[in-house]
PDB file of C-alpha atoms in Angstrom:
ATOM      1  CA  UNK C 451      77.025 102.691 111.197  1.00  0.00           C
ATOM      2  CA  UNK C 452      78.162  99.669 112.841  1.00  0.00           C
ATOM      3  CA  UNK C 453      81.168 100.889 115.636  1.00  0.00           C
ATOM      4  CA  UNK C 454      83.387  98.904 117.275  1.00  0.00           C
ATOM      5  CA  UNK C 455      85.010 100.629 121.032  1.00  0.00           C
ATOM      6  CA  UNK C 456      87.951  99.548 122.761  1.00  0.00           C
ATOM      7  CA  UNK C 457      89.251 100.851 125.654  1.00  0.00           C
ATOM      8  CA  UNK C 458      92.365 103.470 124.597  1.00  0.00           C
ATOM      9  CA  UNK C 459      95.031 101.541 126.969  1.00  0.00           C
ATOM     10  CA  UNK C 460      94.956  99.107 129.638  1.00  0.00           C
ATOM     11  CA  UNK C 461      98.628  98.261 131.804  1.00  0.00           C
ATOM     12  CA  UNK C 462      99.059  95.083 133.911  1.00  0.00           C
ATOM     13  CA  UNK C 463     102.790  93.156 135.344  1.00  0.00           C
ATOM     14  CA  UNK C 464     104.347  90.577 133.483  1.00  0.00           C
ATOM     15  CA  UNK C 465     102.999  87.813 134.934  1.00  0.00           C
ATOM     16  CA  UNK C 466     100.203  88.337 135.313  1.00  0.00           C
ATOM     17  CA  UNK C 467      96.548  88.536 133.087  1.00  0.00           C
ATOM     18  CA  UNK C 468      94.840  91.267 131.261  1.00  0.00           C
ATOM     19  CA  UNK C 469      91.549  91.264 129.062  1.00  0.00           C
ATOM     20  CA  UNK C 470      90.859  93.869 126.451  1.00  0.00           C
ATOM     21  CA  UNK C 471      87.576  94.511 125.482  1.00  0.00           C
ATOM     22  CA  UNK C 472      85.281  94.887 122.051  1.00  0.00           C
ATOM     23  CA  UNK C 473      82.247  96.502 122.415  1.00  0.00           C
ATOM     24  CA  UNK C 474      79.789  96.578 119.355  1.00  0.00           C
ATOM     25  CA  UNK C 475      77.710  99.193 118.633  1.00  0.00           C
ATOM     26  CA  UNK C 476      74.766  97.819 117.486  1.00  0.00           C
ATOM     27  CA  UNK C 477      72.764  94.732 116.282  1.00  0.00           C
ATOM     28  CA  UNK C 478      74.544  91.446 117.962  1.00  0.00           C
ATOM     29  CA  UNK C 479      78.467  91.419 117.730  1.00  0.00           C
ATOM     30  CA  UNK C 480      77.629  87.361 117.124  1.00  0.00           C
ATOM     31  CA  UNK C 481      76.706  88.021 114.026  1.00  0.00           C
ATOM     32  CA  UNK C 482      79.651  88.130 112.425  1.00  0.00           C
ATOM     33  CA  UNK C 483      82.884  86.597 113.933  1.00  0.00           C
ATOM     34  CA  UNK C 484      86.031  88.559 115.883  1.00  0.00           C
ATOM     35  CA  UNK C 485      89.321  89.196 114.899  1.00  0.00           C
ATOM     36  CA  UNK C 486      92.273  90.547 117.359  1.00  0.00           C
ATOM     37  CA  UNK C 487      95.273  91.845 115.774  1.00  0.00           C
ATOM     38  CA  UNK C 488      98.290  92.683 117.166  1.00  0.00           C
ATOM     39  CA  UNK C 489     100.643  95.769 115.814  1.00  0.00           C
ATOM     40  CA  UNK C 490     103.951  96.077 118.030  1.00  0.00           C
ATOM     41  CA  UNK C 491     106.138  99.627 117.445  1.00  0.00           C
ATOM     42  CA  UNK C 492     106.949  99.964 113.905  1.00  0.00           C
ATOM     43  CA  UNK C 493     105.600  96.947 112.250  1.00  0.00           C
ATOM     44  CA  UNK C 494     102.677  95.344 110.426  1.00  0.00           C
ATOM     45  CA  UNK C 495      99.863  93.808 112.488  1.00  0.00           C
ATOM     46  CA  UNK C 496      99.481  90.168 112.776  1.00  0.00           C
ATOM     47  CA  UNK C 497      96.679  87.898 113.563  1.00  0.00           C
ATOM     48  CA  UNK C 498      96.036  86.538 117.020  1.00  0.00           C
ATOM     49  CA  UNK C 499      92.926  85.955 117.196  1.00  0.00           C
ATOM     50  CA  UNK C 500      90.147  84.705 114.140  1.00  0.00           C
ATOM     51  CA  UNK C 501      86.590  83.563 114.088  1.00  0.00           C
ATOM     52  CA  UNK C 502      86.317  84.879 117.725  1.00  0.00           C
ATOM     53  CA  UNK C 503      88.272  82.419 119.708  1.00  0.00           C
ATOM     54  CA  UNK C 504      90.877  80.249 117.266  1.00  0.00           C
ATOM     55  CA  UNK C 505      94.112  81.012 117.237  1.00  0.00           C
ATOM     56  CA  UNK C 506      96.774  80.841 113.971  1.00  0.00           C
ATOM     57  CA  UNK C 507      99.517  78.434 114.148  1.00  0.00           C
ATOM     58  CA  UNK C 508     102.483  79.969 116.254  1.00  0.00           C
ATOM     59  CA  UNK C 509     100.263  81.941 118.233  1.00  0.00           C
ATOM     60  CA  UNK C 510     100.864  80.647 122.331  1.00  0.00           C
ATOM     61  CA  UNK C 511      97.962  79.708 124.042  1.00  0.00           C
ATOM     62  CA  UNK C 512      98.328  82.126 126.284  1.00  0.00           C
ATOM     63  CA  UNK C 513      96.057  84.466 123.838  1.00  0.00           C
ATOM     64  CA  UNK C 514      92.467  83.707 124.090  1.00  0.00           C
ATOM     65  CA  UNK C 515      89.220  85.580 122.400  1.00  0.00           C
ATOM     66  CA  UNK C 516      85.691  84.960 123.762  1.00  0.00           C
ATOM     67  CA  UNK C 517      82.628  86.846 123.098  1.00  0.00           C
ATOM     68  CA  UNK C 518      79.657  87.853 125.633  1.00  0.00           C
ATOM     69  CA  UNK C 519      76.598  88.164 124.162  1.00  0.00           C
ATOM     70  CA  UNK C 520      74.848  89.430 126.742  1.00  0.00           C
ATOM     71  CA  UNK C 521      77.221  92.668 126.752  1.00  0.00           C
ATOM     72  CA  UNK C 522      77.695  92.419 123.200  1.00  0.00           C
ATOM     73  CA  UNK C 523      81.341  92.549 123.813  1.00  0.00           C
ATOM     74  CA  UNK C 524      84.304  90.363 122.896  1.00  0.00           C
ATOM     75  CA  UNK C 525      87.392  90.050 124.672  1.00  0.00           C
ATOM     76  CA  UNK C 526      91.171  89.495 124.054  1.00  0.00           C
ATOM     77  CA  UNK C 527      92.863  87.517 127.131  1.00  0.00           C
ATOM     78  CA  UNK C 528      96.523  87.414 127.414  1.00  0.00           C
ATOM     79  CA  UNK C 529      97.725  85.493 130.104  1.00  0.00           C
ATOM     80  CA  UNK C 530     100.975  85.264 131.953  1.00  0.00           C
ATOM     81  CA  UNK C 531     101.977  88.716 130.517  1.00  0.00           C
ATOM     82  CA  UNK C 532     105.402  89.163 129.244  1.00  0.00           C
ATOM     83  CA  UNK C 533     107.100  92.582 127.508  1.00  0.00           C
ATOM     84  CA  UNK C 534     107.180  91.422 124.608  1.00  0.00           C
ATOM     85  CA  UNK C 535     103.316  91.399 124.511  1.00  0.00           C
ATOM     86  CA  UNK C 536     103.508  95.255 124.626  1.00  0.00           C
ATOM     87  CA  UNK C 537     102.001  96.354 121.510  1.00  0.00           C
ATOM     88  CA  UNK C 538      98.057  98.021 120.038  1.00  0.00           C
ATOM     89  CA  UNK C 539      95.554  95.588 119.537  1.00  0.00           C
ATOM     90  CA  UNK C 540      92.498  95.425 117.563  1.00  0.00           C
ATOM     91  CA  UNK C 541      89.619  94.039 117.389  1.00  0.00           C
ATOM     92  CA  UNK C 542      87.690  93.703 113.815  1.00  0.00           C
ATOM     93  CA  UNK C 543      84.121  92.166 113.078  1.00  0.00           C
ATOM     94  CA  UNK C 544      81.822  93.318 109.649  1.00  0.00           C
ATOM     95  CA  UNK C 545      78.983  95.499 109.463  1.00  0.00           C
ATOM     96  CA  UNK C 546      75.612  94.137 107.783  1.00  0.00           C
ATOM     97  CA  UNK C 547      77.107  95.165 104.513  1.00  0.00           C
ATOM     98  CA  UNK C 548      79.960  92.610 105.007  1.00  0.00           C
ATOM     99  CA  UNK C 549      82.679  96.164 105.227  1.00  0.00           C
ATOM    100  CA  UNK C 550      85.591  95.488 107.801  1.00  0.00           C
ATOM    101  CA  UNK C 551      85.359  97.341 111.021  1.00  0.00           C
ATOM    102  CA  UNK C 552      88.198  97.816 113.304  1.00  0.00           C
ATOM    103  CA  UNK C 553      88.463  99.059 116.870  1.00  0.00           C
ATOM    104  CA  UNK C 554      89.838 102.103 117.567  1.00  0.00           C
ATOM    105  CA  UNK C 555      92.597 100.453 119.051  1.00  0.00           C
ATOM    106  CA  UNK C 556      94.332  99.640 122.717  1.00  0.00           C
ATOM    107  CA  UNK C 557      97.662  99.853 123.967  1.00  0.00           C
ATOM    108  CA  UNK C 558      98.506  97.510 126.177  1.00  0.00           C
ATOM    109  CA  UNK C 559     101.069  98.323 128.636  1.00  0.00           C
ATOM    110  CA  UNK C 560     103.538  95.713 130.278  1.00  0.00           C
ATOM    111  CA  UNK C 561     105.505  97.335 133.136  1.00  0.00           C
TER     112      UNK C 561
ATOM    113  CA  UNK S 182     106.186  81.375 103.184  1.00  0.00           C
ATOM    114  CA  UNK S 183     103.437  83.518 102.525  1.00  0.00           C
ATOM    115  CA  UNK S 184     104.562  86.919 101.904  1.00  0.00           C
ATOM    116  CA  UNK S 185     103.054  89.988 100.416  1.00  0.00           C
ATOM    117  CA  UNK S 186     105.271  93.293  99.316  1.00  0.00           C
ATOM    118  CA  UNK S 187     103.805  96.602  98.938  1.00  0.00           C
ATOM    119  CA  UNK S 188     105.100  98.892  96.659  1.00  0.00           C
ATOM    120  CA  UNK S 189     104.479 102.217  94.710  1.00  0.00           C
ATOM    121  CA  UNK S 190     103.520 104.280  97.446  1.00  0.00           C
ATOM    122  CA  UNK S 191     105.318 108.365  97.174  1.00  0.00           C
ATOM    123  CA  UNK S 192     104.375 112.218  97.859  1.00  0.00           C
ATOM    124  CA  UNK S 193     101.234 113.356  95.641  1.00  0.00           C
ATOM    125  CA  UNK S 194      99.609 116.294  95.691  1.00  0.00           C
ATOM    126  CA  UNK S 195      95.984 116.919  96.567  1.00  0.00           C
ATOM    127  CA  UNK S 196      94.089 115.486  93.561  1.00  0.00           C
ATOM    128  CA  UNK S 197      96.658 113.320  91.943  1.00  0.00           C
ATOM    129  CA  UNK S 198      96.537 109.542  91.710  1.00  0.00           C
ATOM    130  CA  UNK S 199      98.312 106.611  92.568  1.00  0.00           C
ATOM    131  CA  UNK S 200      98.882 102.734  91.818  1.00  0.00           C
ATOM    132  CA  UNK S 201      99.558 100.377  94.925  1.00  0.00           C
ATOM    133  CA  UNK S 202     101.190  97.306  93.909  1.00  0.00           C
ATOM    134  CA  UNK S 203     101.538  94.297  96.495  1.00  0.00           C
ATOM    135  CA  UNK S 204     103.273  91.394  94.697  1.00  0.00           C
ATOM    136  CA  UNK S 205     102.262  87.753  96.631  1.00  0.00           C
ATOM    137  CA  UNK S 206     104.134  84.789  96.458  1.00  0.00           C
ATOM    138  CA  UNK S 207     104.252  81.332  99.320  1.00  0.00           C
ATOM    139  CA  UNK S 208     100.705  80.432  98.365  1.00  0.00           C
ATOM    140  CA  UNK S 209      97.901  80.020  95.028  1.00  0.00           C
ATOM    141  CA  UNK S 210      96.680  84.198  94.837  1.00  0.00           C
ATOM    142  CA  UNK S 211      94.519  83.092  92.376  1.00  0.00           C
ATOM    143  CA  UNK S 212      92.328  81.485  94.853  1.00  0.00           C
ATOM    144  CA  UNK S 213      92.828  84.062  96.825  1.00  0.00           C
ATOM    145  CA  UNK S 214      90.375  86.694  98.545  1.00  0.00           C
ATOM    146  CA  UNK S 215      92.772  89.837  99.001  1.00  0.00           C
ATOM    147  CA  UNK S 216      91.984  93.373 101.206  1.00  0.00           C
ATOM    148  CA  UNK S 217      93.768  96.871 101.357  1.00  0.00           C
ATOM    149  CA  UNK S 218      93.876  98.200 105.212  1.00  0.00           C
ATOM    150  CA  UNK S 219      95.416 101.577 105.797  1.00  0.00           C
ATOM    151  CA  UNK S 220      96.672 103.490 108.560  1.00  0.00           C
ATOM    152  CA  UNK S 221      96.722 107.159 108.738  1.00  0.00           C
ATOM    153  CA  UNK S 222     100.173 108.795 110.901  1.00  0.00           C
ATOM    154  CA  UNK S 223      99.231 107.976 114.672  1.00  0.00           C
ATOM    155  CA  UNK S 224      95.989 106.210 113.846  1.00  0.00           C
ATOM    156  CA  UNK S 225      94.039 103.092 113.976  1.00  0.00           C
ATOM    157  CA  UNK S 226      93.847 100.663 111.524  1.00  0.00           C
ATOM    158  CA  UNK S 227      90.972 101.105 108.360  1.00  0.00           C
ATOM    159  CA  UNK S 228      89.677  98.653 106.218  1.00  0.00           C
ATOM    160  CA  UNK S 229      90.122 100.213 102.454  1.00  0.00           C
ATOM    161  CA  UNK S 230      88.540  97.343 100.165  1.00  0.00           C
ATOM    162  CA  UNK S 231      88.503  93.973  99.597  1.00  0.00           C
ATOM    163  CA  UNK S 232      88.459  91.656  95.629  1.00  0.00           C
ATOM    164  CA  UNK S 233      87.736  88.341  95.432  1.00  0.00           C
ATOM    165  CA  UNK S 234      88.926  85.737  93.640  1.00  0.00           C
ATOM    166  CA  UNK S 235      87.792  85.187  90.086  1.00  0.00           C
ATOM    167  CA  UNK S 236      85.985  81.733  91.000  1.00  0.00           C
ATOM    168  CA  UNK S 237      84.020  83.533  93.519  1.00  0.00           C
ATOM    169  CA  UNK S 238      83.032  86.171  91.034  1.00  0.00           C
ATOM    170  CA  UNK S 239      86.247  88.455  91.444  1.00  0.00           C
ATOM    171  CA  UNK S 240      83.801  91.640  92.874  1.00  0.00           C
ATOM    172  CA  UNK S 241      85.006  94.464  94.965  1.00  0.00           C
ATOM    173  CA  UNK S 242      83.254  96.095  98.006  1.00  0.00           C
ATOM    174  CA  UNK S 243      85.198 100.052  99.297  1.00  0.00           C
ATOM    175  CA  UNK S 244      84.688 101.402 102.862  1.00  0.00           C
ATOM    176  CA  UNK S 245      82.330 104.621 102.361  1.00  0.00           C
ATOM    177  CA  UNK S 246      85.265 106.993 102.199  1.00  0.00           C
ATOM    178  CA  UNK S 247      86.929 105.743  99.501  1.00  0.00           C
ATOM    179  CA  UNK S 248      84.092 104.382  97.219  1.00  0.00           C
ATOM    180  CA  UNK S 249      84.224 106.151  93.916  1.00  0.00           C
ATOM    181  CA  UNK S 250      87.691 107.202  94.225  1.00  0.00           C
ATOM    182  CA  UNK S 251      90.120 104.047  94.907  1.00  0.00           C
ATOM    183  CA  UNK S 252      89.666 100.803  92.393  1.00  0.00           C
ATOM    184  CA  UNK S 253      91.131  97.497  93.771  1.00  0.00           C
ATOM    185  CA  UNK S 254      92.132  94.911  90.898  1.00  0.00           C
ATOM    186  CA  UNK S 255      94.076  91.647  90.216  1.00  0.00           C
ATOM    187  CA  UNK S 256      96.461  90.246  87.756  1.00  0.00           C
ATOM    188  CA  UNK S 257      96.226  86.577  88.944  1.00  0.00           C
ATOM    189  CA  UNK S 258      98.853  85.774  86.078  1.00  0.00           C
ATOM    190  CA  UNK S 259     101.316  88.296  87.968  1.00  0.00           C
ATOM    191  CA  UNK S 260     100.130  87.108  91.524  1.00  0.00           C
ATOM    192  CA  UNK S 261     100.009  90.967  92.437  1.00  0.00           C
ATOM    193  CA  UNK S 262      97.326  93.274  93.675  1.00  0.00           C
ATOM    194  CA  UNK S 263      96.584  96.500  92.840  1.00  0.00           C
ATOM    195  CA  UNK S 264      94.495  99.994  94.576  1.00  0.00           C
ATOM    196  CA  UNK S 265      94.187 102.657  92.326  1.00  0.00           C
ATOM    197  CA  UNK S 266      93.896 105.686  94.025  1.00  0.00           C
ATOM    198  CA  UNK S 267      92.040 109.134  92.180  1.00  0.00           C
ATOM    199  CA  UNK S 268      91.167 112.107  93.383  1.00  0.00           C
ATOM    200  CA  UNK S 269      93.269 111.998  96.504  1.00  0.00           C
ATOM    201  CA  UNK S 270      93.061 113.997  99.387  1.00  0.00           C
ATOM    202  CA  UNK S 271      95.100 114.811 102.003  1.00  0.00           C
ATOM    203  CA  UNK S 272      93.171 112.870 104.650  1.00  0.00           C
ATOM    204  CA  UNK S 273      94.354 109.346 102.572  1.00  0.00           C
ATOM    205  CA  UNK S 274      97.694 109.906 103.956  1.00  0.00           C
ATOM    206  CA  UNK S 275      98.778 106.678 105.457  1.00  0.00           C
ATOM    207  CA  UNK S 276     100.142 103.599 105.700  1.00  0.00           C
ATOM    208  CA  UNK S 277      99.082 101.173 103.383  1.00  0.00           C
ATOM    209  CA  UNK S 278      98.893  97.185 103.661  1.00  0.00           C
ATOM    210  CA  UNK S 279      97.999  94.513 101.808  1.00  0.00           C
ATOM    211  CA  UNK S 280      96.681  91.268 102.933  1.00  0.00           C
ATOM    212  CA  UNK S 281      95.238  88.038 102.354  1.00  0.00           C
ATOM    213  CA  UNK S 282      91.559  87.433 103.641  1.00  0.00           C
ATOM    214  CA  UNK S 283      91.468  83.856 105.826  1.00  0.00           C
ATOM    215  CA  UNK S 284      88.640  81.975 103.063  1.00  0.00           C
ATOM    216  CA  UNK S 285      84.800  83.048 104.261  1.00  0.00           C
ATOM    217  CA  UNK S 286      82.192  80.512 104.687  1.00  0.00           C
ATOM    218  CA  UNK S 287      79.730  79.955 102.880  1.00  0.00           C
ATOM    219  CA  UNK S 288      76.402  78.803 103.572  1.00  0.00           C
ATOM    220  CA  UNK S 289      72.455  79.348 102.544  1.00  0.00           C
ATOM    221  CA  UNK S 290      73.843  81.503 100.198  1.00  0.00           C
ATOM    222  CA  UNK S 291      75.448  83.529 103.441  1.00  0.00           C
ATOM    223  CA  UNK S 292      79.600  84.708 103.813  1.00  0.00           C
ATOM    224  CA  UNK S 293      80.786  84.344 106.812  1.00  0.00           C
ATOM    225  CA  UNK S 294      84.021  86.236 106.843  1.00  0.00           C
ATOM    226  CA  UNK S 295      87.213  85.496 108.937  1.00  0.00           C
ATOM    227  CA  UNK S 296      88.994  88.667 109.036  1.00  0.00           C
ATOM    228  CA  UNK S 297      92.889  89.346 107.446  1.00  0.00           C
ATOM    229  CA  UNK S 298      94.950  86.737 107.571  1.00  0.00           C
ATOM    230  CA  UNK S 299      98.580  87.144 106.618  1.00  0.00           C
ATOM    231  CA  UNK S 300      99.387  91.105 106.560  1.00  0.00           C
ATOM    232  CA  UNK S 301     102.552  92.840 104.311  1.00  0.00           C
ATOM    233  CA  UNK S 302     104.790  95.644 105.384  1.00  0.00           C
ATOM    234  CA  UNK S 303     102.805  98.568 103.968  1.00  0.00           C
ATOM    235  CA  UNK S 304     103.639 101.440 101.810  1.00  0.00           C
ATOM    236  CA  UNK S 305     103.714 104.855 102.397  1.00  0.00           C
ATOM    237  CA  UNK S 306     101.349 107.599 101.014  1.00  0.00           C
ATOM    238  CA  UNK S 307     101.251 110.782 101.722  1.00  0.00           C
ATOM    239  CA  UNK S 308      98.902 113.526 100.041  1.00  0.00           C
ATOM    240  CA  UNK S 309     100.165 117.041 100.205  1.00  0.00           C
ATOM    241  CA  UNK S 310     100.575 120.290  98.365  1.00  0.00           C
TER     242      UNK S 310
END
């Protein structure tokens, strides 16, 4: 069973830049593109990141996805940090089957 | 405006069923590839299911757990989805949202699949005696 794992919670100062990690389980994570959603306190998730590195419309730049081959990892990058950022993000890929596979999940702390 | 509204979620017992509505509207469903995502209390997220659109075939693929037991439809002349839910058990308790699929790829007879797009406010089920 293809896994995704994500770090449970990473904190970092507004300000200032934090990367989240993806780390497939098996097989190449480029195999199938990356998604990164974000879910703040009480609401829905939305879409911040697709096809591993393209951000929807009214998304700031400051959110960036790359992936790493080598590691078979990809990566959310928020940069310049602010509270409202404070939320759980996810990553999400398919297995060979085509199913969706989400990340456990990180919190991301802004203090 | 794309939205999606989730409805018909409510307290069943172990066993029982249930019919998830999630009525679309901002955008042509029809042509659209749709996917149920839950989210038990506390959780992560879970993909449920997606259907896709009648020119593409309008098939269905379930996550493992599910397979057997939940049946996602269409009613493209309503614009709403549906997940039929059988045999529940308590471990289905969550959250559950509908959302639009961003349009795969396709090429050499290969999807390549873009994740959830636009995402509605869920409905709550909860399975308990």
């Amino acid at each position: 069973n293809f896994m995704l794992t994500q770090p449970h919670s990473v904190s970092e100062s507004p300000g200032k830049t934090v990367t989240i990690s993806c780390t497939g389980s098996s097989g190449s994570i480029a195999s199938n593109y990356v998604q990164w959603y974000q879910q703040r306190p009480g609401s829905a998730p939305t879409t911040v990141i697709y096809e591993d590195n393209q951000r929807p419309s009214g998304v700031p730049d400051r959110f960036s996805g790359s992936i790493d081959s080598s590691s078979n990892s990809a990566s959310l990058t928020i940069s310049g940090l602010k509270t409202e950022d404070e939320a759980d993000y996810y990553c999400q890929s398919y297995d060979s089957s085509n199913q969706g596979v989400f990340g456990g999940g990180t919190k991301l702390t802004v203090l | 405006e794309v939205q999606l509204v989730e409805s018909g979620g409510g307290l069943v017992k172990p066993g029982g069923s249930l019919r998830l509505s999630c009525a679309a509207s901002g955008f042509t469903f029809s042509n659209a590839w749709m996917s149920w995502v839950r989210q038990a209390p506390g959780k992560g997220l879970e993909w449920v299911g997606r259907i896709k659109s009648k020119t593409d075939g309008g098939t269905t693929d379930y996550a493992a757990p599910v397979k057997g037991r939940f049946t996602i439809s269409r009613d493209d002349s309503k614009n709403t989805l549906y997940l039929q839910m059988n045999s529940l058990k308590t471990e289905d308790t969550a959250v559950y949202y509908c959302t639009t699929d961003r349009v795969p790829g396709y090429s050499y007879g290969v999807y390549y699949y873009y994740g959830m797009d636009v995402w509605g406010q869920g409905t709550t089920v909860t399975v308990s005696s």
